[in-house]
Short mmCIF file of C-alpha atoms in Angstrom, two decimals:
data_model
loop_
_atom_site.label_atom_id
_atom_site.label_comp_id
_atom_site.label_asym_id
_atom_site.label_seq_id
_atom_site.Cartn_x
_atom_site.Cartn_y
_atom_site.Cartn_z
CA UNK Z 1 120.21 91.98 72.84
CA UNK Z 2 121.27 95.65 72.94
CA UNK Z 3 121.01 97.47 69.53
CA UNK Z 4 122.71 100.71 68.52
CA UNK Z 5 120.15 103.37 67.37
CA UNK Z 6 116.30 102.92 67.32
CA UNK Z 7 114.77 99.48 66.95
CA UNK Z 8 113.44 98.62 63.56
CA UNK Z 9 109.83 97.67 62.93
CA UNK Z 10 110.92 94.00 62.70
CA UNK Z 11 112.96 94.12 65.97
CA UNK Z 12 110.00 95.79 67.64
CA UNK Z 13 107.55 92.99 66.48
CA UNK Z 14 110.08 90.27 67.46
CA UNK Z 15 110.63 91.75 70.83
CA UNK Z 16 106.90 92.08 71.58
CA UNK Z 17 106.37 88.39 70.42
CA UNK Z 18 109.11 87.16 72.73
CA UNK Z 19 107.74 89.33 75.43
CA UNK Z 20 104.33 87.68 75.10
CA UNK Z 21 105.73 84.09 74.99
CA UNK Z 22 107.64 84.94 78.19
CA UNK Z 23 104.43 86.12 79.87
CA UNK Z 24 102.70 83.03 78.67
CA UNK Z 25 105.13 80.63 80.13
CA UNK Z 26 105.71 82.81 83.16
CA UNK Z 27 102.02 82.56 83.93
CA UNK Z 28 102.13 78.83 84.19
CA UNK Z 29 105.16 79.18 86.44
CA UNK Z 30 103.76 81.85 88.57
CA UNK Z 31 100.62 80.03 89.29
CA UNK Z 32 102.57 77.13 90.63
CA UNK Z 33 104.71 79.34 92.83
CA UNK Z 34 102.51 82.44 93.58
CA UNK Z 35 100.70 83.61 96.62
CA UNK Z 36 97.77 81.19 96.20
CA UNK Z 37 99.93 78.03 96.38
CA UNK Z 38 102.17 79.58 98.96
CA UNK Z 39 99.15 80.33 101.29
CA UNK Z 40 97.75 76.76 100.84
CA UNK Z 41 101.23 75.35 101.52
CA UNK Z 42 101.63 77.62 104.68
CA UNK Z 43 98.07 76.51 105.95
CA UNK Z 44 98.98 72.87 105.29
CA UNK Z 45 102.15 73.35 107.38
CA UNK Z 46 100.05 74.74 110.21
CA UNK Z 47 101.53 78.23 110.02
CA UNK Z 48 99.82 80.94 112.10
CA UNK Z 49 97.73 83.89 110.58
CA UNK Z 50 100.59 86.33 110.76
CA UNK Z 51 102.97 84.00 108.84
CA UNK Z 52 100.24 83.70 106.11
CA UNK Z 53 99.82 87.38 106.00
CA UNK Z 54 103.66 87.86 105.82
CA UNK Z 55 103.66 85.58 102.79
CA UNK Z 56 100.96 87.76 101.11
CA UNK Z 57 102.99 90.95 101.59
CA UNK Z 58 106.25 89.44 100.53
CA UNK Z 59 105.67 90.29 96.94
CA UNK Z 60 106.08 93.97 97.92
CA UNK Z 61 108.57 93.45 100.71
CA UNK Z 62 110.85 91.71 98.25
CA UNK Z 63 111.39 95.12 96.48
CA UNK Z 64 114.18 95.68 98.98
CA UNK Z 65 116.42 93.76 96.59
CA UNK Z 66 115.54 95.81 93.47
CA UNK Z 67 118.79 97.90 93.65
CA UNK Z 68 120.50 94.77 92.41
CA UNK Z 69 118.49 95.16 89.23
CA UNK Z 70 120.08 98.50 88.47
CA UNK Z 71 123.58 97.18 88.97
CA UNK Z 72 123.08 94.24 86.55
CA UNK Z 73 121.20 96.30 84.02
CA UNK Z 74 124.11 98.94 83.98
CA UNK Z 75 126.26 96.07 82.71
CA UNK Z 76 124.03 93.77 80.74
CA UNK Z 77 120.95 95.79 79.79
CA UNK Z 78 117.24 95.35 80.94
CA UNK Z 79 116.25 92.05 79.10
CA UNK Z 80 119.52 90.07 80.05
CA UNK Z 81 119.27 91.38 83.62
CA UNK Z 82 115.65 90.21 84.03
CA UNK Z 83 116.62 86.86 82.53
CA UNK Z 84 119.49 86.42 85.11
CA UNK Z 85 117.20 87.28 88.03
CA UNK Z 86 114.46 84.92 86.61
CA UNK Z 87 116.87 82.01 86.97
CA UNK Z 88 117.76 83.16 90.45
CA UNK Z 89 114.12 83.61 91.63
CA UNK Z 90 113.08 80.16 90.45
CA UNK Z 91 116.11 78.69 92.17
CA UNK Z 92 114.85 80.45 95.39
CA UNK Z 93 111.46 78.75 94.83
CA UNK Z 94 113.09 75.41 95.45
CA UNK Z 95 113.68 76.52 99.10
CA UNK Z 96 109.84 76.56 99.40
CA UNK Z 97 109.72 72.97 98.24
CA UNK Z 98 112.44 72.18 100.61
CA UNK Z 99 110.44 73.64 103.54
CA UNK Z 100 107.91 70.88 102.96
CA UNK Z 101 110.45 68.14 103.14
CA UNK Z 102 111.93 69.62 106.38
CA UNK Z 103 108.52 69.86 107.95
CA UNK Z 104 107.90 66.13 107.28
CA UNK Z 105 111.22 65.59 109.04
CA UNK Z 106 109.70 67.04 112.22
CA UNK Z 107 111.35 70.46 112.14
CA UNK Z 108 108.45 72.93 111.82
CA UNK Z 109 110.38 76.10 112.82
CA UNK Z 110 113.09 75.44 110.29
CA UNK Z 111 110.48 74.70 107.71
CA UNK Z 112 108.67 78.01 108.47
CA UNK Z 113 112.07 79.86 108.19
CA UNK Z 114 112.78 78.13 104.80
CA UNK Z 115 109.33 79.08 103.59
CA UNK Z 116 109.72 82.73 104.45
CA UNK Z 117 113.30 82.87 103.09
CA UNK Z 118 112.29 81.07 99.94
CA UNK Z 119 109.31 83.47 99.45
CA UNK Z 120 111.51 86.51 100.20
CA UNK Z 121 114.19 85.75 97.70
CA UNK Z 122 111.64 84.53 95.24
CA UNK Z 123 109.89 87.92 95.28
CA UNK Z 124 113.20 89.82 95.88
CA UNK Z 125 114.81 88.42 92.70
CA UNK Z 126 111.58 89.09 90.89
CA UNK Z 127 111.78 92.66 91.98
CA UNK Z 128 115.29 93.04 90.91
CA UNK Z 129 114.31 91.52 87.52
CA UNK Z 130 111.17 93.50 86.78
CA UNK Z 131 112.39 96.95 88.15
CA UNK Z 132 113.48 97.77 84.50
CA UNK Z 133 110.43 96.19 82.94
CA UNK Z 134 108.56 99.52 82.56
CA UNK Z 135 111.45 101.19 80.77
CA UNK Z 136 111.81 98.01 78.60
CA UNK Z 137 108.14 97.89 77.65
CA UNK Z 138 108.45 101.67 76.74
CA UNK Z 139 111.52 100.69 74.73
CA UNK Z 140 109.82 98.10 72.58
CA UNK Z 141 106.51 99.93 72.05
CA UNK Z 142 105.34 103.26 70.75
CA UNK Z 143 102.70 105.72 71.88
CA UNK Z 144 100.01 104.15 69.60
CA UNK Z 145 100.37 100.51 70.46
CA UNK Z 146 101.67 100.92 74.04
CA UNK Z 147 98.18 100.33 75.85
CA UNK Z 148 97.33 97.43 73.56
CA UNK Z 149 100.73 95.59 74.21
CA UNK Z 150 100.46 96.10 77.94
CA UNK Z 151 96.88 94.74 78.02
CA UNK Z 152 97.45 91.79 75.59
CA UNK Z 153 100.62 90.81 77.49
CA UNK Z 154 98.79 90.78 80.77
CA UNK Z 155 96.02 88.78 79.04
CA UNK Z 156 98.45 86.14 77.96
CA UNK Z 157 99.85 85.99 81.53
CA UNK Z 158 96.43 85.57 83.17
CA UNK Z 159 95.15 83.14 80.61
CA UNK Z 160 98.12 80.82 81.30
CA UNK Z 161 97.60 81.27 85.05
CA UNK Z 162 93.96 80.19 84.46
CA UNK Z 163 95.16 77.03 82.60
CA UNK Z 164 97.70 76.34 85.29
CA UNK Z 165 95.10 76.77 87.98
CA UNK Z 166 92.67 74.31 86.38
CA UNK Z 167 95.49 71.80 86.18
CA UNK Z 168 96.39 72.34 89.72
CA UNK Z 169 92.79 71.98 90.87
CA UNK Z 170 92.54 68.60 89.00
CA UNK Z 171 95.79 67.37 90.58
CA UNK Z 172 94.71 68.44 94.13
CA UNK Z 173 91.33 66.85 93.60
CA UNK Z 174 93.09 63.57 92.67
CA UNK Z 175 95.63 63.85 95.41
CA UNK Z 176 95.16 66.56 98.06
CA UNK Z 177 98.43 66.32 99.90
CA UNK Z 178 101.53 68.04 100.96
CA UNK Z 179 103.61 65.97 98.51
CA UNK Z 180 101.42 67.20 95.60
CA UNK Z 181 101.67 70.84 96.58
CA UNK Z 182 105.45 70.43 96.81
CA UNK Z 183 105.59 68.83 93.39
CA UNK Z 184 103.53 71.70 91.94
CA UNK Z 185 106.18 74.19 93.41
CA UNK Z 186 109.03 72.24 91.68
CA UNK Z 187 107.17 72.20 88.43
CA UNK Z 188 106.64 75.88 88.57
CA UNK Z 189 110.42 76.50 89.14
CA UNK Z 190 111.28 74.42 86.12
CA UNK Z 191 108.76 76.44 83.89
CA UNK Z 192 110.32 79.65 85.21
CA UNK Z 193 113.77 78.54 84.05
CA UNK Z 194 112.25 77.93 80.60
CA UNK Z 195 110.52 81.52 80.62
CA UNK Z 196 113.87 83.21 81.21
CA UNK Z 197 115.13 82.11 77.86
CA UNK Z 198 112.59 84.26 76.02
CA UNK Z 199 112.92 87.51 77.80
CA UNK Z 200 116.75 87.06 77.10
CA UNK Z 201 115.83 87.26 73.36
CA UNK Z 202 114.19 90.71 73.46
CA UNK Z 203 115.93 93.56 71.58
CA UNK Z 204 116.44 96.98 73.25
CA UNK Z 205 118.39 100.25 72.61
CA UNK Z 206 121.27 101.46 74.60
CA UNK Z 207 119.15 104.00 76.36
CA UNK Z 208 118.21 101.87 79.29
CA UNK Z 209 121.68 100.62 80.03
CA UNK Z 210 123.06 104.14 79.68
CA UNK Z 211 120.41 105.48 82.04
CA UNK Z 212 121.18 102.74 84.58
CA UNK Z 213 124.80 103.75 84.66
CA UNK Z 214 123.90 107.22 85.95
CA UNK Z 215 124.32 107.91 89.68
CA UNK Z 216 120.95 107.28 91.24
CA UNK Z 217 121.16 109.79 94.07
CA UNK Z 218 121.15 112.91 91.82
CA UNK Z 219 118.29 111.45 89.69
CA UNK Z 220 116.14 110.80 92.90
CA UNK Z 221 116.68 114.46 94.03
CA UNK Z 222 115.34 115.71 90.69
CA UNK Z 223 112.34 113.36 90.92
CA UNK Z 224 111.32 114.94 94.27
CA UNK Z 225 110.51 118.20 92.37
CA UNK Z 226 108.25 116.48 89.89
CA UNK Z 227 104.74 117.06 91.19
CA UNK Z 228 103.11 114.75 88.59
CA UNK Z 229 105.49 111.81 89.48
CA UNK Z 230 104.92 112.48 93.20
CA UNK Z 231 101.09 112.25 92.68
CA UNK Z 232 101.55 108.99 90.67
CA UNK Z 233 103.80 107.75 93.50
CA UNK Z 234 101.11 108.33 96.13
CA UNK Z 235 98.37 106.71 93.94
CA UNK Z 236 100.50 103.67 93.34
CA UNK Z 237 101.19 103.36 97.07
CA UNK Z 238 97.45 103.59 97.87
CA UNK Z 239 96.74 100.85 95.24
CA UNK Z 240 99.42 98.48 96.50
CA UNK Z 241 98.24 99.02 100.11
CA UNK Z 242 94.80 98.06 99.09
CA UNK Z 243 95.94 95.03 97.29
CA UNK Z 244 98.01 93.86 100.23
CA UNK Z 245 95.14 94.36 102.80
CA UNK Z 246 92.30 93.08 100.68
CA UNK Z 247 93.26 90.32 98.27
CA UNK Z 248 95.42 87.87 100.20
CA UNK Z 249 93.04 88.08 103.21
CA UNK Z 250 90.13 87.06 100.96
CA UNK Z 251 91.70 83.47 100.55
CA UNK Z 252 92.45 83.40 104.25
CA UNK Z 253 88.86 84.36 105.09
CA UNK Z 254 87.70 81.71 102.69
CA UNK Z 255 89.90 78.99 104.23
CA UNK Z 256 89.62 79.75 107.86
CA UNK Z 257 86.44 81.75 108.06
CA UNK Z 258 84.42 79.48 105.77
CA UNK Z 259 86.28 76.30 106.32
CA UNK Z 260 86.58 75.28 102.64
CA UNK Z 261 89.12 72.61 101.40
CA UNK Z 262 92.28 73.44 99.29
CA UNK Z 263 90.39 72.15 96.07
CA UNK Z 264 87.38 74.37 96.74
CA UNK Z 265 89.58 77.38 97.46
CA UNK Z 266 91.37 76.88 94.26
CA UNK Z 267 87.98 77.14 92.38
CA UNK Z 268 87.59 80.68 93.79
CA UNK Z 269 91.25 81.51 92.81
CA UNK Z 270 90.32 80.21 89.31
CA UNK Z 271 87.28 82.67 89.15
CA UNK Z 272 89.73 85.48 90.30
CA UNK Z 273 92.27 84.71 87.60
CA UNK Z 274 89.60 84.27 85.08
CA UNK Z 275 88.41 87.75 85.65
CA UNK Z 276 91.95 89.05 85.50
CA UNK Z 277 92.38 87.44 82.07
CA UNK Z 278 89.18 88.91 80.73
CA UNK Z 279 89.98 92.36 82.23
CA UNK Z 280 93.53 92.32 80.68
CA UNK Z 281 92.40 92.23 77.17
CA UNK Z 282 89.80 95.07 77.76
CA UNK Z 283 92.09 97.23 79.87
CA UNK Z 284 94.00 98.74 76.96
CA UNK Z 285 90.81 99.65 75.11
CA UNK Z 286 89.19 101.24 78.10
CA UNK Z 287 92.37 103.05 79.04
CA UNK Z 288 92.74 104.52 75.53
CA UNK Z 289 89.07 105.58 75.67
CA UNK Z 290 88.68 107.12 79.03
CA UNK Z 291 92.26 107.65 80.02
CA UNK Z 292 94.48 105.72 82.51
CA UNK Z 293 93.53 108.05 85.40
CA UNK Z 294 89.82 107.20 85.31
CA UNK Z 295 90.47 103.63 84.75
CA UNK Z 296 92.65 103.57 87.75
CA UNK Z 297 90.11 105.41 89.88
CA UNK Z 298 87.20 103.12 88.78
CA UNK Z 299 89.24 100.10 89.37
CA UNK Z 300 90.18 101.15 92.81
CA UNK Z 301 86.58 101.92 93.81
CA UNK Z 302 85.54 98.51 92.65
CA UNK Z 303 88.49 96.93 94.65
CA UNK Z 304 87.06 98.55 97.79
CA UNK Z 305 83.71 97.24 96.77
CA UNK Z 306 85.14 93.67 97.04
CA UNK Z 307 86.04 94.41 100.65
CA UNK Z 308 82.35 95.64 101.34
CA UNK Z 309 81.06 92.40 99.87
CA UNK Z 310 83.07 90.50 102.62
CA UNK Z 311 81.69 92.86 105.26
CA UNK Z 312 78.08 91.89 104.41
CA UNK Z 313 78.83 88.24 103.54
CA UNK Z 314 76.36 85.73 104.92
CA UNK Z 315 77.45 83.51 107.92
CA UNK Z 316 76.75 80.31 105.88
CA UNK Z 317 78.96 79.15 103.06
CA UNK Z 318 77.47 80.71 99.95
CA UNK Z 319 79.60 79.76 96.82
CA UNK Z 320 77.72 81.99 94.35
CA UNK Z 321 77.92 85.06 96.64
CA UNK Z 322 81.54 84.53 97.71
CA UNK Z 323 82.59 84.20 94.04
CA UNK Z 324 81.78 87.91 93.54
CA UNK Z 325 84.61 89.43 95.66
CA UNK Z 326 87.08 87.18 93.90
CA UNK Z 327 85.73 88.15 90.51
CA UNK Z 328 85.97 91.91 91.36
CA UNK Z 329 89.42 91.47 93.02
CA UNK Z 330 90.85 89.74 89.78
CA UNK Z 331 89.46 92.40 87.38
CA UNK Z 332 90.45 95.36 89.60
CA UNK Z 333 93.96 94.04 90.30
CA UNK Z 334 94.72 93.99 86.54
CA UNK Z 335 92.85 97.40 85.94
CA UNK Z 336 94.88 99.26 88.61
CA UNK Z 337 98.31 97.70 87.64
CA UNK Z 338 97.90 98.27 83.88
CA UNK Z 339 96.62 101.83 84.46
CA UNK Z 340 99.54 102.76 86.71
CA UNK Z 341 102.01 101.44 84.03
CA UNK Z 342 100.21 103.14 81.16
CA UNK Z 343 100.07 106.45 83.06
CA UNK Z 344 103.71 106.14 83.90
CA UNK Z 345 104.95 105.56 80.38
CA UNK Z 346 102.70 108.25 79.05
CA UNK Z 347 104.02 110.90 81.55
CA UNK Z 348 107.65 110.12 82.28
CA UNK Z 349 110.24 110.89 79.62
CA UNK Z 350 112.49 107.99 78.49
CA UNK Z 351 115.60 109.36 80.00
CA UNK Z 352 114.01 109.51 83.48
CA UNK Z 353 112.24 106.17 83.35
CA UNK Z 354 115.00 104.15 85.01
CA UNK Z 355 115.36 106.31 88.01
CA UNK Z 356 111.65 106.90 88.24
CA UNK Z 357 110.87 103.24 88.08
CA UNK Z 358 113.36 102.45 90.76
CA UNK Z 359 112.04 105.34 92.97
CA UNK Z 360 108.40 104.25 92.62
CA UNK Z 361 109.31 100.57 93.15
CA UNK Z 362 111.19 101.33 96.37
CA UNK Z 363 108.32 103.44 97.88
CA UNK Z 364 105.33 101.58 96.46
CA UNK Z 365 107.00 98.10 96.74
CA UNK Z 366 108.97 97.97 99.96
CA UNK Z 367 107.17 100.88 101.53
CA UNK Z 368 103.55 99.72 100.84
CA UNK Z 369 104.77 96.06 101.74
CA UNK Z 370 105.97 97.05 105.20
CA UNK Z 371 103.10 99.45 106.02
CA UNK Z 372 100.49 96.92 104.60
CA UNK Z 373 102.02 94.03 106.50
CA UNK Z 374 101.97 95.92 109.78
CA UNK Z 375 98.57 97.42 109.38
CA UNK Z 376 96.98 94.30 108.19
CA UNK Z 377 98.68 92.12 110.67
CA UNK Z 378 97.60 94.36 113.63
CA UNK Z 379 94.01 94.58 112.46
CA UNK Z 380 93.79 90.87 111.72
CA UNK Z 381 95.15 89.96 115.17
CA UNK Z 382 92.67 92.20 116.96
CA UNK Z 383 89.70 91.40 114.78
CA UNK Z 384 90.02 87.58 114.69
CA UNK Z 385 90.78 87.36 118.32
CA UNK Z 386 87.23 88.45 119.38
CA UNK Z 387 84.77 85.79 120.48
CA UNK Z 388 81.91 85.22 117.99
CA UNK Z 389 79.40 82.75 116.90
CA UNK Z 390 80.83 82.56 113.37
CA UNK Z 391 84.53 82.36 112.51
CA UNK Z 392 83.83 84.76 109.73
CA UNK Z 393 82.81 87.55 112.06
CA UNK Z 394 86.33 88.63 112.78
CA UNK Z 395 87.21 88.77 109.04
CA UNK Z 396 84.05 90.89 108.37
CA UNK Z 397 85.29 93.40 111.02
CA UNK Z 398 88.76 93.35 109.47
CA UNK Z 399 87.39 94.15 105.96
CA UNK Z 400 85.19 96.88 107.34
CA UNK Z 401 88.15 98.65 109.01
CA UNK Z 402 90.32 98.16 105.99
CA UNK Z 403 87.94 99.64 103.61
CA UNK Z 404 87.45 102.66 105.94
CA UNK Z 405 91.21 103.33 106.05
CA UNK Z 406 91.76 102.71 102.29
CA UNK Z 407 88.95 105.19 101.27
CA UNK Z 408 91.57 107.91 101.47
CA UNK Z 409 93.04 106.58 98.38
CA UNK Z 410 90.08 107.78 96.31
CA UNK Z 411 91.06 111.34 96.96
CA UNK Z 412 94.68 110.52 96.30
CA UNK Z 413 94.07 108.96 92.81
CA UNK Z 414 91.56 111.68 91.85
CA UNK Z 415 94.38 114.31 92.18
CA UNK Z 416 96.21 112.74 89.17
CA UNK Z 417 96.40 115.01 86.07
CA UNK Z 418 94.03 113.83 83.33
CA UNK Z 419 95.87 112.71 80.06
CA UNK Z 420 94.72 113.39 76.50
CA UNK Z 421 91.97 110.76 76.20
CA UNK Z 422 90.29 112.10 79.41
CA UNK Z 423 90.95 115.70 78.53
CA UNK Z 424 89.05 115.16 75.22
CA UNK Z 425 86.17 113.70 77.22
CA UNK Z 426 86.13 116.58 79.64
CA UNK Z 427 86.35 119.21 76.80
CA UNK Z 428 83.47 117.50 74.93
CA UNK Z 429 81.36 117.30 78.03
CA UNK Z 430 82.01 120.99 78.63
CA UNK Z 431 81.14 122.13 75.07
CA UNK Z 432 77.93 120.19 75.25
CA UNK Z 433 76.79 121.84 78.41
CA UNK Z 434 77.76 125.17 77.01
#
């Protein structure tokens, strides 16, 4: 609902409550439809590695559809726009379920095409819906409670992901079949339709809609002269590239490099989402204490560390050891994402947030998606094609080269300007040394 003038404390509280409920239900939906289930479904359908990799990068490639979000927001506002696209994205998820049915009918190429199309529109409509999510979060929070709301909301999302993943693991343990995976996808779509009702109840001011009505070309030209935003853009690009090249391939390495079953693979995904849930509730406090820049930098370093763990992984299947990269990936994925959002909302004025959010989403979403997909695909093809005693050897080489390439992101993130919490730490440290 769009309100004239600033939101009242009651409207802010109500909007934050509905936002949390939306994320809680959306977590249940996403776990049934997200990359973990998609990868398991693709492997079950016998898709080659490059198709599996494409599915992993589709979350970013789908950002090509985000201009649709601006068009609808200019008419209906950010919350209503996201509600509309959430219905559309979950309708697209049903194409993924249809792919399984078509595959059983003996049409594997058509099934693969439906799988890719369903994934693209699922993530594309998601991108169109969430492109205004940063301005919306900024609209329903203030500077004091912003980091807390971002962290708690992400915590609710990952807790529900955790609950959904436990349920999915039990279901696949009872019946590990293509039919069960398809049923899980359909259930996820139905939950997604329910979640859209709560995002539609959020109150917002007219500022987002008015900003979305401005011509975007002129806004983009102004953003090119904002050095602080360009540095954030480069940092976000580095983070997304690292996520694309390291996290989806971890599941692929586990399945094809270690030969684990779907049920066993889901247990590792369970560890990853559990770490994400725990890190979400801590991220706001950490970011407020040491600043979003340092939180982002440390999270990125740990994410690269997850890749290093794969490089030195033992040849035999070691459940305890292989849990470590999934735990680190889960915690750092949340740490980087929340830090980028917090830094964005603390540095970008409200009147520039719509254009800046779109600008960042295009470059860091579609751009990182395309580059990451090409880089990872090329490396994966070369590395897994070598002859070796262990199927994990090719994946070890892939992670080694990826970490080496992604190390440049450390310098990129370190160039971000420190914000007040970090400045206070720097000033205090300087005074103590003097």
